mmCIF file of C-alpha atoms in Angstrom:
data_model
loop_
_atom_site.group_PDB
_atom_site.id
_atom_site.type_symbol
_atom_site.label_atom_id
_atom_site.label_comp_id
_atom_site.label_asym_id
_atom_site.label_seq_id
_atom_site.Cartn_x
_atom_site.Cartn_y
_atom_site.Cartn_z
ATOM 1 C CA MET A 11 0.729 41.264 -0.879
ATOM 2 C CA LEU A 12 0.156 39.092 2.171
ATOM 3 C CA GLY A 13 -2.697 40.731 3.053
ATOM 4 C CA ASP A 14 -1.663 42.360 6.644
ATOM 5 C CA LYS A 15 0.003 45.893 7.810
ATOM 6 C CA ARG A 16 3.916 46.187 7.401
ATOM 7 C CA ILE A 17 4.254 46.516 10.994
ATOM 8 C CA SER A 18 2.742 43.066 12.263
ATOM 9 C CA LEU A 19 4.567 41.297 9.876
ATOM 10 C CA VAL A 20 7.943 42.413 11.379
ATOM 11 C CA GLY A 21 9.965 39.644 13.032
ATOM 12 C CA ALA A 22 6.875 36.969 11.628
ATOM 13 C CA ASN A 23 8.953 33.771 9.802
ATOM 14 C CA PHE A 24 8.713 34.369 6.635
ATOM 15 C CA ASN A 25 7.966 30.236 6.506
ATOM 16 C CA LEU A 26 4.221 31.009 8.011
ATOM 17 C CA PHE A 27 3.091 32.932 4.738
ATOM 18 C CA VAL A 28 4.469 30.015 2.091
ATOM 19 C CA SER A 29 1.522 27.749 0.905
ATOM 20 C CA ASP A 30 0.787 24.585 1.941
ATOM 21 C CA GLU A 31 1.650 23.272 -1.786
ATOM 22 C CA SER A 32 4.905 25.699 -2.129
ATOM 23 C CA LYS A 33 6.586 24.850 1.059
ATOM 24 C CA PRO A 34 8.895 21.717 -0.686
ATOM 25 C CA VAL A 35 9.588 24.310 -3.472
ATOM 26 C CA PHE A 36 10.942 27.068 -1.247
ATOM 27 C CA THR A 37 12.806 24.774 1.103
ATOM 28 C CA ARG A 38 15.034 23.204 -1.650
ATOM 29 C CA PHE A 39 15.371 26.862 -2.834
ATOM 30 C CA LEU A 40 16.981 28.315 0.193
ATOM 31 C CA LYS A 41 18.545 24.793 0.280
ATOM 32 C CA LYS A 42 20.431 25.262 -3.256
ATOM 33 C CA VAL A 43 21.468 28.804 -2.339
ATOM 34 C CA TYR A 44 22.676 28.295 1.141
ATOM 35 C CA ALA A 45 24.812 25.416 -0.591
ATOM 36 C CA SER A 46 25.706 27.407 -4.059
ATOM 37 C CA ASN A 47 25.984 30.825 -2.390
ATOM 38 C CA VAL A 48 24.469 31.189 -6.493
ATOM 39 C CA LYS A 49 21.718 33.397 -6.705
ATOM 40 C CA ASP A 50 18.636 31.638 -8.013
ATOM 41 C CA SER A 51 15.036 31.934 -8.417
ATOM 42 C CA CYS A 52 11.930 30.161 -8.361
ATOM 43 C CA GLU A 53 8.280 30.633 -8.311
ATOM 44 C CA ILE A 54 5.597 30.381 -5.659
ATOM 45 C CA ILE A 55 2.784 31.011 -3.712
ATOM 46 C CA LEU A 56 2.119 33.133 -0.985
ATOM 47 C CA GLY A 57 -0.615 32.922 1.801
ATOM 48 C CA TYR A 58 -1.765 34.672 5.104
ATOM 49 C CA GLU A 59 -4.325 33.473 7.286
ATOM 50 C CA ASN A 60 -5.246 30.738 4.104
ATOM 51 C CA GLU A 61 -6.699 33.753 2.335
ATOM 52 C CA HIS A 62 -4.968 36.902 0.007
ATOM 53 C CA PHE A 63 -3.427 33.635 -2.163
ATOM 54 C CA SER A 64 -0.274 35.650 -4.636
ATOM 55 C CA SER A 65 2.037 33.772 -6.569
ATOM 56 C CA VAL A 66 4.844 35.483 -6.565
ATOM 57 C CA TYR A 67 8.440 35.333 -8.126
ATOM 58 C CA MET A 68 11.958 35.024 -5.627
ATOM 59 C CA GLU A 69 15.112 35.547 -6.443
ATOM 60 C CA ALA A 70 17.826 35.179 -3.912
ATOM 61 C CA ILE A 71 21.243 34.946 -2.656
ATOM 62 C CA VAL A 72 23.729 34.196 0.557
ATOM 63 C CA LEU A 73 26.151 36.997 0.769
ATOM 64 C CA HIS A 74 28.870 37.709 3.825
ATOM 65 C CA GLU A 75 30.151 34.158 4.846
ATOM 66 C CA GLU A 76 26.079 32.715 4.817
ATOM 67 C CA THR A 77 24.884 35.232 7.400
ATOM 68 C CA GLN A 78 22.524 37.255 5.371
ATOM 69 C CA CYS A 79 19.660 35.994 2.272
ATOM 70 C CA PHE A 80 19.511 39.046 0.107
ATOM 71 C CA LEU A 81 15.840 38.265 -1.107
ATOM 72 C CA THR A 82 13.718 39.502 -4.010
ATOM 73 C CA VAL A 83 9.779 39.374 -4.601
ATOM 74 C CA VAL A 84 7.706 40.227 -6.578
ATOM 75 C CA ASP A 85 3.827 39.476 -6.739
ATOM 76 C CA ILE A 86 3.261 37.886 -10.219
ATOM 77 C CA SER A 87 -0.781 36.996 -9.985
ATOM 78 C CA ALA A 88 -1.635 39.657 -12.633
ATOM 79 C CA PHE A 89 0.676 37.719 -14.828
ATOM 80 C CA LYS A 90 -0.523 34.254 -13.529
ATOM 81 C CA ALA A 91 -3.949 35.213 -14.320
ATOM 82 C CA TRP A 92 -3.897 36.392 -17.363
ATOM 83 C CA ASP A 93 -1.899 33.352 -18.541
ATOM 84 C CA SER A 94 -4.288 31.370 -17.673
ATOM 85 C CA GLN A 95 -7.322 32.684 -19.753
#
């Protein structure tokens, strides 16, 4: 999904892969999840080295006294391409 080998992504800051246009949405999403401790979702665009762009659907919830954020990311690029036709 990010256009690189898994080993080179380990330890990378996920925010580096969020497109510039999606950063405000992603930031609000995380703030809301951490503030409410309730599962929430959003759609953003991920990119790697200004290419390999993917539309993704994300769900997140914070557990264990705000020490862990569980995040599910689903590539919806094919659906977005189909929807725009």
